mmCIF file of C-alpha atoms in Angstrom:
data_model
loop_
_atom_site.group_PDB
_atom_site.id
_atom_site.type_symbol
_atom_site.label_atom_id
_atom_site.label_comp_id
_atom_site.label_asym_id
_atom_site.label_seq_id
_atom_site.Cartn_x
_atom_site.Cartn_y
_atom_site.Cartn_z
ATOM 1 C CA MET A 1 37.111 -12.560 19.927
ATOM 2 C CA ALA A 2 33.881 -11.010 21.552
ATOM 3 C CA ASN A 3 31.112 -10.436 19.338
ATOM 4 C CA SER A 4 28.954 -8.060 21.543
ATOM 5 C CA GLU A 5 26.276 -6.799 19.789
ATOM 6 C CA LYS A 6 23.134 -4.277 20.501
ATOM 7 C CA CYS A 7 20.419 -7.147 20.743
ATOM 8 C CA SER A 8 16.837 -7.608 21.974
ATOM 9 C CA VAL A 9 17.456 -9.454 24.819
ATOM 10 C CA GLY A 10 13.830 -11.439 26.097
ATOM 11 C CA THR A 11 12.392 -15.445 25.925
ATOM 12 C CA GLU A 12 12.683 -17.056 21.987
ATOM 13 C CA ALA A 13 9.472 -16.906 21.454
ATOM 14 C CA ALA A 14 9.216 -12.964 21.995
ATOM 15 C CA ASN A 15 12.094 -12.598 19.794
ATOM 16 C CA ASP A 16 11.022 -14.848 17.116
ATOM 17 C CA ALA A 17 7.394 -12.715 17.328
ATOM 18 C CA LEU A 18 10.069 -10.021 17.051
ATOM 19 C CA ASN A 19 11.628 -11.023 13.747
ATOM 20 C CA ALA A 20 8.717 -11.679 11.828
ATOM 21 C CA ILE A 21 8.333 -8.080 12.026
ATOM 22 C CA VAL A 22 11.194 -6.843 11.283
ATOM 23 C CA ASN A 23 11.506 -8.680 8.246
ATOM 24 C CA LYS A 24 7.774 -7.790 7.659
ATOM 25 C CA ALA A 25 9.567 -3.839 7.277
ATOM 26 C CA LEU A 26 12.679 -5.378 5.112
ATOM 27 C CA GLY A 27 10.889 -6.454 3.013
ATOM 28 C CA TYR A 28 12.059 -10.402 3.998
ATOM 29 C CA PRO A 29 12.012 -13.015 2.201
ATOM 30 C CA LYS A 30 13.882 -11.587 -0.724
ATOM 31 C CA ARG A 31 15.104 -13.536 -4.564
ATOM 32 C CA GLY A 32 18.538 -13.013 -4.748
ATOM 33 C CA THR A 33 20.299 -11.291 -8.014
ATOM 34 C CA PRO A 34 22.702 -14.227 -9.624
ATOM 35 C CA VAL A 35 25.500 -13.145 -11.433
ATOM 36 C CA GLY A 36 28.901 -14.418 -13.256
ATOM 37 C CA GLY A 37 28.504 -17.531 -15.226
ATOM 38 C CA GLY A 38 28.690 -21.443 -14.142
ATOM 39 C CA ILE A 39 26.283 -23.460 -12.860
ATOM 40 C CA PHE A 40 22.913 -22.148 -10.966
ATOM 41 C CA PRO A 41 20.849 -23.860 -8.839
ATOM 42 C CA VAL A 42 16.944 -23.899 -9.364
ATOM 43 C CA ILE A 43 16.170 -20.459 -7.967
ATOM 44 C CA PRO A 44 12.516 -20.223 -7.487
ATOM 45 C CA GLU A 45 10.260 -16.939 -9.127
ATOM 46 C CA THR A 46 8.746 -17.025 -5.226
ATOM 47 C CA TRP A 47 8.833 -18.721 -2.497
ATOM 48 C CA ASP A 48 6.151 -18.341 0.982
ATOM 49 C CA GLY A 49 8.963 -18.317 3.368
ATOM 50 C CA GLN A 50 7.695 -21.895 4.363
ATOM 51 C CA GLY A 51 9.999 -24.445 5.097
ATOM 52 C CA PRO A 52 13.821 -25.070 4.093
ATOM 53 C CA VAL A 53 15.283 -22.453 2.387
ATOM 54 C CA PRO A 54 15.467 -22.332 -1.786
ATOM 55 C CA PHE A 55 18.266 -21.315 -2.791
ATOM 56 C CA GLY A 56 18.949 -17.709 -4.002
ATOM 57 C CA TRP A 57 16.669 -16.397 -1.505
ATOM 58 C CA THR A 58 17.571 -14.840 1.797
ATOM 59 C CA LYS A 59 14.663 -15.496 4.586
ATOM 60 C CA GLN A 60 15.854 -12.834 7.374
ATOM 61 C CA ALA A 61 17.355 -9.957 7.516
ATOM 62 C CA VAL A 62 19.318 -11.658 11.344
ATOM 63 C CA ALA A 63 18.403 -14.852 13.253
ATOM 64 C CA VAL A 64 18.198 -15.253 16.612
ATOM 65 C CA TYR A 65 20.158 -16.450 18.855
ATOM 66 C CA VAL A 66 19.145 -18.894 21.199
ATOM 67 C CA ALA A 67 20.603 -19.485 24.801
ATOM 68 C CA SER A 68 17.641 -21.230 26.361
ATOM 69 C CA ALA A 69 13.858 -20.983 25.803
ATOM 70 C CA THR A 70 13.918 -18.412 28.281
ATOM 71 C CA ASP A 71 16.692 -16.476 27.389
ATOM 72 C CA SER A 72 17.561 -15.171 23.964
ATOM 73 C CA ALA A 73 18.419 -12.438 21.538
ATOM 74 C CA LEU A 74 17.816 -10.754 18.282
ATOM 75 C CA PRO A 75 20.488 -8.559 16.715
ATOM 76 C CA MET A 76 19.619 -5.054 16.254
ATOM 77 C CA PRO A 77 22.580 -2.975 15.119
ATOM 78 C CA ASP A 78 22.639 -0.041 14.305
ATOM 79 C CA ASP A 79 21.926 -0.408 10.100
ATOM 80 C CA VAL A 80 19.154 -2.550 10.672
ATOM 81 C CA VAL A 81 18.156 0.260 13.147
ATOM 82 C CA ALA A 82 18.316 2.413 10.385
ATOM 83 C CA GLN A 83 16.631 0.662 7.893
ATOM 84 C CA LEU A 84 13.543 -0.696 10.207
ATOM 85 C CA GLN A 85 13.343 3.180 11.471
ATOM 86 C CA ALA A 86 12.677 4.327 7.438
ATOM 87 C CA GLY A 87 9.377 5.403 5.451
ATOM 88 C CA PRO A 88 9.489 1.981 3.169
ATOM 89 C CA ALA A 89 9.452 -0.355 5.964
ATOM 90 C CA GLN A 90 7.425 2.028 8.483
ATOM 91 C CA ALA A 91 5.040 1.502 6.182
ATOM 92 C CA ARG A 92 4.417 -1.771 5.573
ATOM 93 C CA LEU A 93 4.019 -2.670 9.531
ATOM 94 C CA SER A 94 0.523 -2.073 11.909
ATOM 95 C CA GLY A 95 -0.041 0.500 14.256
ATOM 96 C CA ALA A 96 0.765 -2.291 17.252
ATOM 97 C CA GLU A 97 4.329 -3.578 15.453
ATOM 98 C CA LYS A 98 5.037 -0.159 14.952
ATOM 99 C CA GLY A 99 4.785 -0.081 18.500
ATOM 100 C CA LEU A 100 6.475 -2.893 19.349
ATOM 101 C CA LEU A 101 9.289 -1.970 17.230
ATOM 102 C CA THR A 102 9.648 1.234 19.070
ATOM 103 C CA THR A 103 10.194 -0.506 22.210
ATOM 104 C CA ALA A 104 12.817 -3.390 21.756
ATOM 105 C CA ILE A 105 14.721 -0.555 19.760
ATOM 106 C CA ALA A 106 14.383 1.846 22.801
ATOM 107 C CA GLY A 107 15.298 -1.632 25.069
ATOM 108 C CA ARG A 108 18.127 -2.811 23.051
ATOM 109 C CA ALA A 109 21.349 -4.576 25.118
ATOM 110 C CA VAL A 110 24.899 -4.733 23.649
ATOM 111 C CA LYS A 111 24.936 -8.882 24.117
ATOM 112 C CA ASP A 112 28.245 -11.345 24.088
ATOM 113 C CA LEU A 113 26.523 -13.522 21.258
ATOM 114 C CA GLU A 114 29.655 -16.201 21.307
ATOM 115 C CA THR A 115 31.246 -15.906 25.184
ATOM 116 C CA GLY A 116 26.919 -15.980 25.979
ATOM 117 C CA GLY A 117 26.276 -19.446 25.425
ATOM 118 C CA TYR A 118 24.276 -18.517 22.207
ATOM 119 C CA SER A 119 23.333 -20.197 18.873
ATOM 120 C CA PRO A 120 21.926 -18.427 15.926
ATOM 121 C CA LYS A 121 18.895 -20.686 14.661
ATOM 122 C CA ALA A 122 19.413 -23.459 11.984
ATOM 123 C CA ASN A 123 19.109 -21.518 8.696
ATOM 124 C CA ALA A 124 18.690 -25.108 7.073
ATOM 125 C CA VAL A 125 19.825 -25.228 3.459
ATOM 126 C CA GLN A 126 18.482 -26.926 0.593
ATOM 127 C CA VAL A 127 19.184 -30.616 0.192
ATOM 128 C CA ALA A 128 18.305 -30.807 -3.206
ATOM 129 C CA ALA A 129 21.219 -30.609 -6.008
ATOM 130 C CA GLU A 130 19.181 -29.031 -8.565
ATOM 131 C CA LYS A 131 21.306 -27.713 -11.373
ATOM 132 C CA THR A 132 20.899 -25.314 -14.429
ATOM 133 C CA GLY A 133 22.984 -25.194 -16.829
ATOM 134 C CA LYS A 134 27.448 -25.556 -17.216
ATOM 135 C CA ASP A 135 30.528 -23.703 -16.647
ATOM 136 C CA GLY A 136 31.822 -22.807 -19.341
ATOM 137 C CA MET B 1 9.776 -18.160 -52.907
ATOM 138 C CA THR B 2 11.981 -21.896 -53.391
ATOM 139 C CA PHE B 3 15.071 -20.567 -54.754
ATOM 140 C CA SER B 4 15.631 -18.519 -52.618
ATOM 141 C CA ARG B 5 15.135 -21.497 -49.992
ATOM 142 C CA ARG B 6 17.756 -23.450 -52.042
ATOM 143 C CA ILE B 7 20.256 -20.792 -51.499
ATOM 144 C CA GLY B 8 19.720 -20.522 -47.817
ATOM 145 C CA GLU B 9 20.672 -24.008 -47.973
ATOM 146 C CA ARG B 10 22.992 -24.511 -49.672
ATOM 147 C CA PHE B 11 24.999 -21.641 -47.754
ATOM 148 C CA ASN B 12 24.077 -23.451 -44.057
ATOM 149 C CA ARG B 13 25.430 -26.358 -45.294
ATOM 150 C CA GLY B 14 29.399 -24.495 -46.107
ATOM 151 C CA ARG B 15 29.017 -22.726 -42.294
ATOM 152 C CA ILE B 16 27.856 -25.966 -40.223
ATOM 153 C CA ALA B 17 30.819 -27.820 -42.499
ATOM 154 C CA ALA B 18 32.618 -24.971 -42.017
ATOM 155 C CA GLN B 19 32.193 -24.785 -37.652
ATOM 156 C CA ALA B 20 33.339 -29.039 -37.632
ATOM 157 C CA VAL B 21 36.326 -28.345 -38.918
ATOM 158 C CA ALA B 22 37.218 -25.632 -36.734
ATOM 159 C CA PRO B 23 39.869 -26.066 -33.483
ATOM 160 C CA SER B 24 37.149 -25.846 -29.915
ATOM 161 C CA VAL B 25 38.202 -24.013 -27.219
ATOM 162 C CA VAL B 26 39.146 -25.991 -24.118
ATOM 163 C CA VAL B 27 38.814 -23.273 -21.135
ATOM 164 C CA THR B 28 41.370 -24.341 -17.924
ATOM 165 C CA THR B 29 39.794 -25.424 -15.025
ATOM 166 C CA PRO B 30 40.374 -27.248 -12.371
ATOM 167 C CA LEU B 31 38.159 -30.089 -13.233
ATOM 168 C CA THR B 32 40.035 -29.663 -16.695
ATOM 169 C CA ILE B 33 43.006 -30.223 -14.940
ATOM 170 C CA ILE B 34 42.331 -32.807 -12.254
ATOM 171 C CA THR B 35 41.455 -36.083 -13.817
ATOM 172 C CA SER B 36 42.852 -38.831 -11.184
ATOM 173 C CA VAL B 37 40.420 -38.180 -8.516
ATOM 174 C CA PRO B 38 36.924 -37.671 -8.303
ATOM 175 C CA VAL B 39 36.378 -33.501 -8.123
ATOM 176 C CA LEU B 40 33.891 -33.355 -4.956
ATOM 177 C CA GLN B 41 33.683 -29.487 -4.663
ATOM 178 C CA TRP B 42 34.569 -26.560 -6.305
ATOM 179 C CA ILE B 43 33.415 -23.175 -6.014
ATOM 180 C CA ARG B 44 34.706 -19.412 -7.326
ATOM 181 C CA GLY B 45 33.986 -16.512 -7.014
ATOM 182 C CA ASP B 46 32.374 -15.138 -10.453
ATOM 183 C CA LEU B 47 30.544 -18.484 -10.960
ATOM 184 C CA GLY B 48 26.928 -19.334 -9.613
ATOM 185 C CA VAL B 49 27.000 -16.583 -7.007
ATOM 186 C CA VAL B 50 23.366 -15.199 -6.049
ATOM 187 C CA LEU B 51 24.204 -12.454 -4.257
ATOM 188 C CA GLY B 52 21.372 -10.653 -1.244
ATOM 189 C CA THR B 53 22.555 -8.655 1.413
ATOM 190 C CA GLY B 54 25.993 -10.765 0.609
ATOM 191 C CA VAL B 55 26.708 -14.117 -1.127
ATOM 192 C CA SER B 56 23.616 -15.750 -0.466
ATOM 193 C CA THR B 57 24.209 -18.668 -2.317
ATOM 194 C CA LEU B 58 27.104 -19.785 -3.938
ATOM 195 C CA ALA B 59 27.294 -22.395 -5.994
ATOM 196 C CA ASP B 60 29.912 -25.950 -6.974
ATOM 197 C CA GLN B 61 30.748 -25.871 -10.448
ATOM 198 C CA SER B 62 31.848 -29.970 -9.920
ATOM 199 C CA GLY B 63 28.064 -30.930 -11.373
ATOM 200 C CA ASN B 64 27.868 -32.484 -8.126
ATOM 201 C CA GLY B 65 25.299 -29.263 -6.710
ATOM 202 C CA HIS B 66 27.303 -29.502 -3.444
ATOM 203 C CA HIS B 67 26.247 -25.955 -3.746
ATOM 204 C CA PHE B 68 26.978 -22.993 0.167
ATOM 205 C CA ALA B 69 24.093 -20.795 1.349
ATOM 206 C CA GLN B 70 22.940 -18.404 4.497
ATOM 207 C CA GLY B 71 19.428 -18.166 4.172
ATOM 208 C CA THR B 72 20.547 -14.618 6.491
ATOM 209 C CA GLY B 73 21.698 -11.580 5.798
ATOM 210 C CA ALA B 74 23.426 -10.257 8.554
ATOM 211 C CA ALA B 75 25.383 -13.841 7.792
ATOM 212 C CA GLN B 76 25.728 -13.081 4.520
ATOM 213 C CA PRO B 77 29.479 -12.954 3.272
ATOM 214 C CA ALA B 78 30.227 -9.764 1.651
ATOM 215 C CA TYR B 79 31.057 -10.051 -2.853
ATOM 216 C CA THR B 80 34.170 -7.489 -4.285
ATOM 217 C CA ALA B 81 33.401 -8.497 -8.251
ATOM 218 C CA SER B 82 36.669 -6.952 -9.226
ATOM 219 C CA ASP B 83 39.266 -7.270 -5.758
ATOM 220 C CA PRO B 84 42.092 -5.348 -6.615
ATOM 221 C CA THR B 85 44.133 -6.884 -4.070
ATOM 222 C CA LEU B 86 43.950 -10.194 -5.905
ATOM 223 C CA ASN B 87 44.168 -9.281 -9.826
ATOM 224 C CA ASN B 88 40.662 -8.185 -10.216
ATOM 225 C CA GLN B 89 39.201 -11.534 -9.095
ATOM 226 C CA ALA B 90 36.427 -11.889 -7.557
ATOM 227 C CA THR B 91 35.807 -12.367 -3.980
ATOM 228 C CA PHE B 92 33.855 -12.681 -0.981
ATOM 229 C CA THR B 93 35.184 -12.230 3.342
ATOM 230 C CA GLY B 94 33.975 -13.329 6.225
ATOM 231 C CA ASP B 95 33.141 -10.611 9.122
ATOM 232 C CA GLY B 96 34.227 -13.011 12.110
ATOM 233 C CA SER B 97 31.474 -12.982 13.771
ATOM 234 C CA ASN B 98 28.264 -14.938 12.139
ATOM 235 C CA ASP B 99 29.516 -14.891 8.350
ATOM 236 C CA THR B 100 29.595 -18.679 6.822
ATOM 237 C CA LEU B 101 28.458 -20.249 4.266
ATOM 238 C CA LEU B 102 26.796 -23.696 4.835
ATOM 239 C CA ASN B 103 26.556 -27.019 2.652
ATOM 240 C CA ALA B 104 24.876 -30.318 4.087
ATOM 241 C CA THR B 105 25.517 -32.683 1.611
ATOM 242 C CA MET B 106 29.241 -32.880 0.686
ATOM 243 C CA PRO B 107 31.402 -35.969 1.158
ATOM 244 C CA ASN B 108 33.699 -34.439 4.022
ATOM 245 C CA GLY B 109 36.491 -35.259 6.146
ATOM 246 C CA ALA B 110 38.960 -38.598 5.609
ATOM 247 C CA GLY B 111 40.455 -39.349 2.854
ATOM 248 C CA ASN B 112 39.784 -35.814 1.162
ATOM 249 C CA TRP B 113 42.861 -32.994 -0.259
ATOM 250 C CA MET B 114 41.131 -29.635 -0.612
ATOM 251 C CA SER B 115 42.468 -26.590 -2.014
ATOM 252 C CA GLY B 116 42.321 -22.673 -2.180
ATOM 253 C CA ILE B 117 42.708 -19.677 -2.528
ATOM 254 C CA ILE B 118 42.990 -17.131 0.747
ATOM 255 C CA LYS B 119 44.129 -14.887 3.039
ATOM 256 C CA THR B 120 42.826 -13.399 6.667
ATOM 257 C CA ALA B 121 42.530 -10.069 8.086
ATOM 258 C CA ALA B 122 43.916 -10.886 11.449
ATOM 259 C CA TRP B 123 45.046 -13.808 12.983
ATOM 260 C CA VAL B 124 42.583 -14.720 16.047
ATOM 261 C CA THR B 125 42.809 -17.840 18.203
ATOM 262 C CA ASN B 126 40.556 -20.941 17.563
ATOM 263 C CA LYS B 127 38.831 -19.221 13.976
ATOM 264 C CA ALA B 128 37.362 -21.438 11.067
ATOM 265 C CA LEU B 129 38.539 -21.543 7.798
ATOM 266 C CA TRP B 130 36.346 -23.721 7.004
ATOM 267 C CA GLY B 131 34.811 -27.833 8.142
ATOM 268 C CA ALA B 132 32.654 -29.617 9.134
ATOM 269 C CA ASN B 133 28.545 -28.746 8.763
ATOM 270 C CA ALA B 134 27.105 -31.164 10.717
ATOM 271 C CA ALA B 135 28.905 -33.902 13.564
ATOM 272 C CA PRO B 136 31.425 -35.249 13.969
ATOM 273 C CA GLU B 137 33.145 -32.324 13.756
ATOM 274 C CA CYS B 138 35.844 -33.248 10.526
ATOM 275 C CA GLY B 139 38.452 -32.037 7.584
ATOM 276 C CA ASP B 140 38.459 -28.730 9.470
ATOM 277 C CA VAL B 141 41.477 -26.003 8.310
ATOM 278 C CA LEU B 142 40.969 -23.024 11.460
ATOM 279 C CA THR B 143 44.077 -21.158 13.387
ATOM 280 C CA ILE B 144 45.098 -22.263 16.370
ATOM 281 C CA SER B 145 46.897 -19.040 17.893
ATOM 282 C CA ALA B 146 47.177 -15.576 17.850
ATOM 283 C CA THR B 147 50.570 -15.860 15.334
ATOM 284 C CA PRO B 148 49.722 -17.094 11.721
ATOM 285 C CA ILE B 149 49.284 -20.721 12.254
ATOM 286 C CA LEU B 150 46.905 -22.879 10.627
ATOM 287 C CA ALA B 151 46.168 -25.948 11.289
ATOM 288 C CA MET B 152 44.545 -29.512 10.693
ATOM 289 C CA PHE B 153 41.747 -31.076 12.591
ATOM 290 C CA ASN B 154 39.651 -34.363 12.276
ATOM 291 C CA GLY B 155 37.840 -35.565 15.623
ATOM 292 C CA SER B 156 41.346 -35.543 17.457
ATOM 293 C CA ALA B 157 44.164 -33.267 17.504
ATOM 294 C CA THR B 158 44.706 -29.717 15.602
ATOM 295 C CA THR B 159 48.154 -30.782 13.589
ATOM 296 C CA ASN B 160 50.185 -30.260 11.197
ATOM 297 C CA GLN B 161 50.131 -26.359 12.235
ATOM 298 C CA ASN B 162 52.106 -23.975 9.377
ATOM 299 C CA ASN B 163 52.765 -20.551 9.985
ATOM 300 C CA GLY B 164 53.344 -20.090 5.850
ATOM 301 C CA LEU B 165 50.835 -17.118 5.153
ATOM 302 C CA ALA B 166 51.085 -13.508 6.605
ATOM 303 C CA VAL B 167 48.238 -11.756 7.177
ATOM 304 C CA ALA B 168 46.257 -9.706 4.943
ATOM 305 C CA THR B 169 47.984 -12.046 1.850
ATOM 306 C CA TRP B 170 46.609 -13.719 -0.461
ATOM 307 C CA GLY B 171 47.834 -17.328 -0.848
ATOM 308 C CA ARG B 172 47.242 -20.929 -1.556
ATOM 309 C CA ILE B 173 46.689 -23.800 0.652
ATOM 310 C CA GLU B 174 46.663 -27.392 0.430
ATOM 311 C CA ALA B 175 45.552 -29.779 3.143
ATOM 312 C CA HIS B 176 45.104 -33.663 2.657
ATOM 313 C CA TYR B 177 43.400 -35.666 5.201
ATOM 314 C CA SER B 178 44.950 -39.294 4.777
ATOM 315 C CA GLY B 179 46.301 -40.914 8.358
ATOM 316 C CA ALA B 180 50.603 -39.628 8.144
ATOM 317 C CA ALA B 181 50.376 -38.698 4.866
ATOM 318 C CA SER B 182 48.336 -35.582 5.640
ATOM 319 C CA TYR B 183 49.863 -32.239 5.693
ATOM 320 C CA LEU B 184 49.231 -28.611 4.966
ATOM 321 C CA LYS B 185 50.735 -26.746 2.979
ATOM 322 C CA LEU B 186 50.857 -23.273 2.520
ATOM 323 C CA ILE B 187 52.004 -20.716 -0.381
ATOM 324 C CA ALA B 188 54.491 -22.040 -2.509
ATOM 325 C CA ASN B 189 56.824 -24.640 -0.463
ATOM 326 C CA THR B 190 55.354 -24.704 3.056
ATOM 327 C CA VAL B 191 54.592 -27.879 3.665
ATOM 328 C CA SER B 192 53.445 -29.257 7.840
ATOM 329 C CA SER B 193 53.011 -32.858 7.135
ATOM 330 C CA GLY B 194 53.259 -36.516 9.177
ATOM 331 C CA VAL B 195 50.260 -36.881 11.638
ATOM 332 C CA SER B 196 47.128 -37.287 10.595
ATOM 333 C CA PRO B 197 44.895 -34.915 12.411
ATOM 334 C CA GLY B 198 42.488 -37.761 12.574
ATOM 335 C CA VAL B 199 40.057 -40.609 10.324
ATOM 336 C CA ALA B 200 36.265 -39.103 11.153
ATOM 337 C CA THR B 201 34.279 -37.790 8.522
ATOM 338 C CA SER B 202 30.922 -36.442 7.875
ATOM 339 C CA THR B 203 28.271 -34.734 5.549
ATOM 340 C CA GLY B 204 27.596 -31.869 5.359
ATOM 341 C CA CYS B 205 30.659 -28.809 5.271
ATOM 342 C CA ALA B 206 30.791 -25.150 6.218
ATOM 343 C CA LEU B 207 33.219 -21.950 4.685
ATOM 344 C CA PHE B 208 34.653 -19.688 7.559
ATOM 345 C CA SER B 209 32.528 -21.846 10.046
ATOM 346 C CA THR B 210 32.553 -25.660 11.554
ATOM 347 C CA ILE B 211 31.479 -27.269 15.056
ATOM 348 C CA GLY B 212 32.546 -25.379 17.918
ATOM 349 C CA VAL B 213 35.067 -23.410 16.752
ATOM 350 C CA ALA B 214 34.291 -19.611 15.944
ATOM 351 C CA ILE B 215 33.370 -17.910 12.689
ATOM 352 C CA GLY B 216 36.121 -16.892 10.948
ATOM 353 C CA ASN B 217 37.506 -13.776 9.447
ATOM 354 C CA PHE B 218 38.742 -14.862 5.996
ATOM 355 C CA GLY B 219 38.614 -13.427 2.518
ATOM 356 C CA MET B 220 38.482 -16.654 -0.115
ATOM 357 C CA ALA B 221 38.354 -16.606 -4.351
ATOM 358 C CA GLU B 222 38.780 -20.541 -5.362
ATOM 359 C CA ARG B 223 38.047 -23.713 -2.840
ATOM 360 C CA VAL B 224 38.919 -27.073 -4.918
ATOM 361 C CA VAL B 225 37.730 -30.769 -3.112
ATOM 362 C CA CYS B 226 38.890 -33.887 -4.259
ATOM 363 C CA GLY B 227 37.765 -37.650 -3.124
ATOM 364 C CA GLY B 228 41.366 -38.283 -2.909
ATOM 365 C CA LYS B 229 44.902 -36.783 -3.457
ATOM 366 C CA PRO B 230 45.888 -36.036 -7.273
ATOM 367 C CA THR B 231 48.856 -36.387 -8.913
ATOM 368 C CA PRO B 232 51.776 -34.293 -8.472
ATOM 369 C CA ALA B 233 51.402 -32.830 -11.925
ATOM 370 C CA GLU B 234 47.946 -32.584 -11.912
ATOM 371 C CA ILE B 235 48.550 -30.119 -8.569
ATOM 372 C CA THR B 236 51.509 -28.239 -10.544
ATOM 373 C CA ALA B 237 48.988 -27.621 -13.145
ATOM 374 C CA LEU B 238 46.767 -26.233 -10.761
ATOM 375 C CA ASP B 239 49.389 -24.091 -9.631
ATOM 376 C CA ALA B 240 50.129 -23.114 -12.987
ATOM 377 C CA TYR B 241 45.961 -22.156 -13.374
ATOM 378 C CA TYR B 242 46.226 -20.291 -9.927
ATOM 379 C CA THR B 243 49.135 -18.439 -10.626
ATOM 380 C CA ALA B 244 48.007 -17.445 -14.202
ATOM 381 C CA ARG B 245 44.763 -16.617 -12.878
ATOM 382 C CA TYR B 246 45.130 -14.189 -9.500
ATOM 383 C CA GLY B 247 48.911 -13.311 -10.636
ATOM 384 C CA PRO B 248 50.749 -10.212 -9.141
ATOM 385 C CA GLY B 249 50.428 -9.846 -4.928
ATOM 386 C CA PHE B 250 49.371 -13.460 -5.290
ATOM 387 C CA VAL B 251 52.341 -15.915 -3.159
#
């Protein structure tokens, strides 16, 4: 099945920079909300966004997909773009960052990430097996 | 003041004694049912869930710490706290595009026995239900046809094809990776068996994805992974636990 998405297409470095702007606008990284009972891993209260993603945290809204250093794609679906264009997201950005984001949104192209040889950049998960409770 | 404390002490001693003789309540779970082999990992939709955009962390309830995580919001499976299609139990669903949950620590592949509660919205060729998160590819269950066929893969060939679960129907699955004793069982009694899927092993596993296979559009409510096959009595008891929990509409 095809996996076609509206994407910003460019070099890996350019899309890494664009992804940083997207995350800044949307307030990532974000700490998640535990629900239900049972065992939970330790979820740090704060995280600076460096190193492996701690359990319970979301590092980024979307991932950069890479085919080569000169061919990468950052998915920017319409729902994400709507959030980026809203007031709270815009308020987090500088003028230059708003300009780059606007240009990227306007230049989106549909890419098939499944058949185009793209792979999402690594999402390293925490290896530590810390536990804080027991199932009841 | 002193008098009151003495009264309280006597009263408390009585309460403690009463609690000591009260029968304890044992909650039936896969951990209480399966004791003949080690339970390596147990996840369930209402336990140890952390929500970001979707499910960002799904914690292992076995006590072994083999948790799942996903740090990209767009790739987090959707969460349904009370799913009306599964007796109002909690479920999570991949989008078939990029949703996957990853674990980097669990021993995966040969010898393992797996059981779960799953469904798919549509059968599409070469989509992963679960599998390895690092080379070599192993411990996989994946679709191999646009018709309702799931198969096992453990580094050599897709084997033990099984078409026992209809589209958009919640049902149980069992898979055992054990040479010629390997089998893939869907719903109550549809078993495909007898062909070894290979003996590869790796560390780390994934839900809705694996190496070299497209991300699957499955839903899931629960999964248990053991380091060997439980006894027939334990499997029967686990089926009874599933039936009691997931109730009407579940096959």
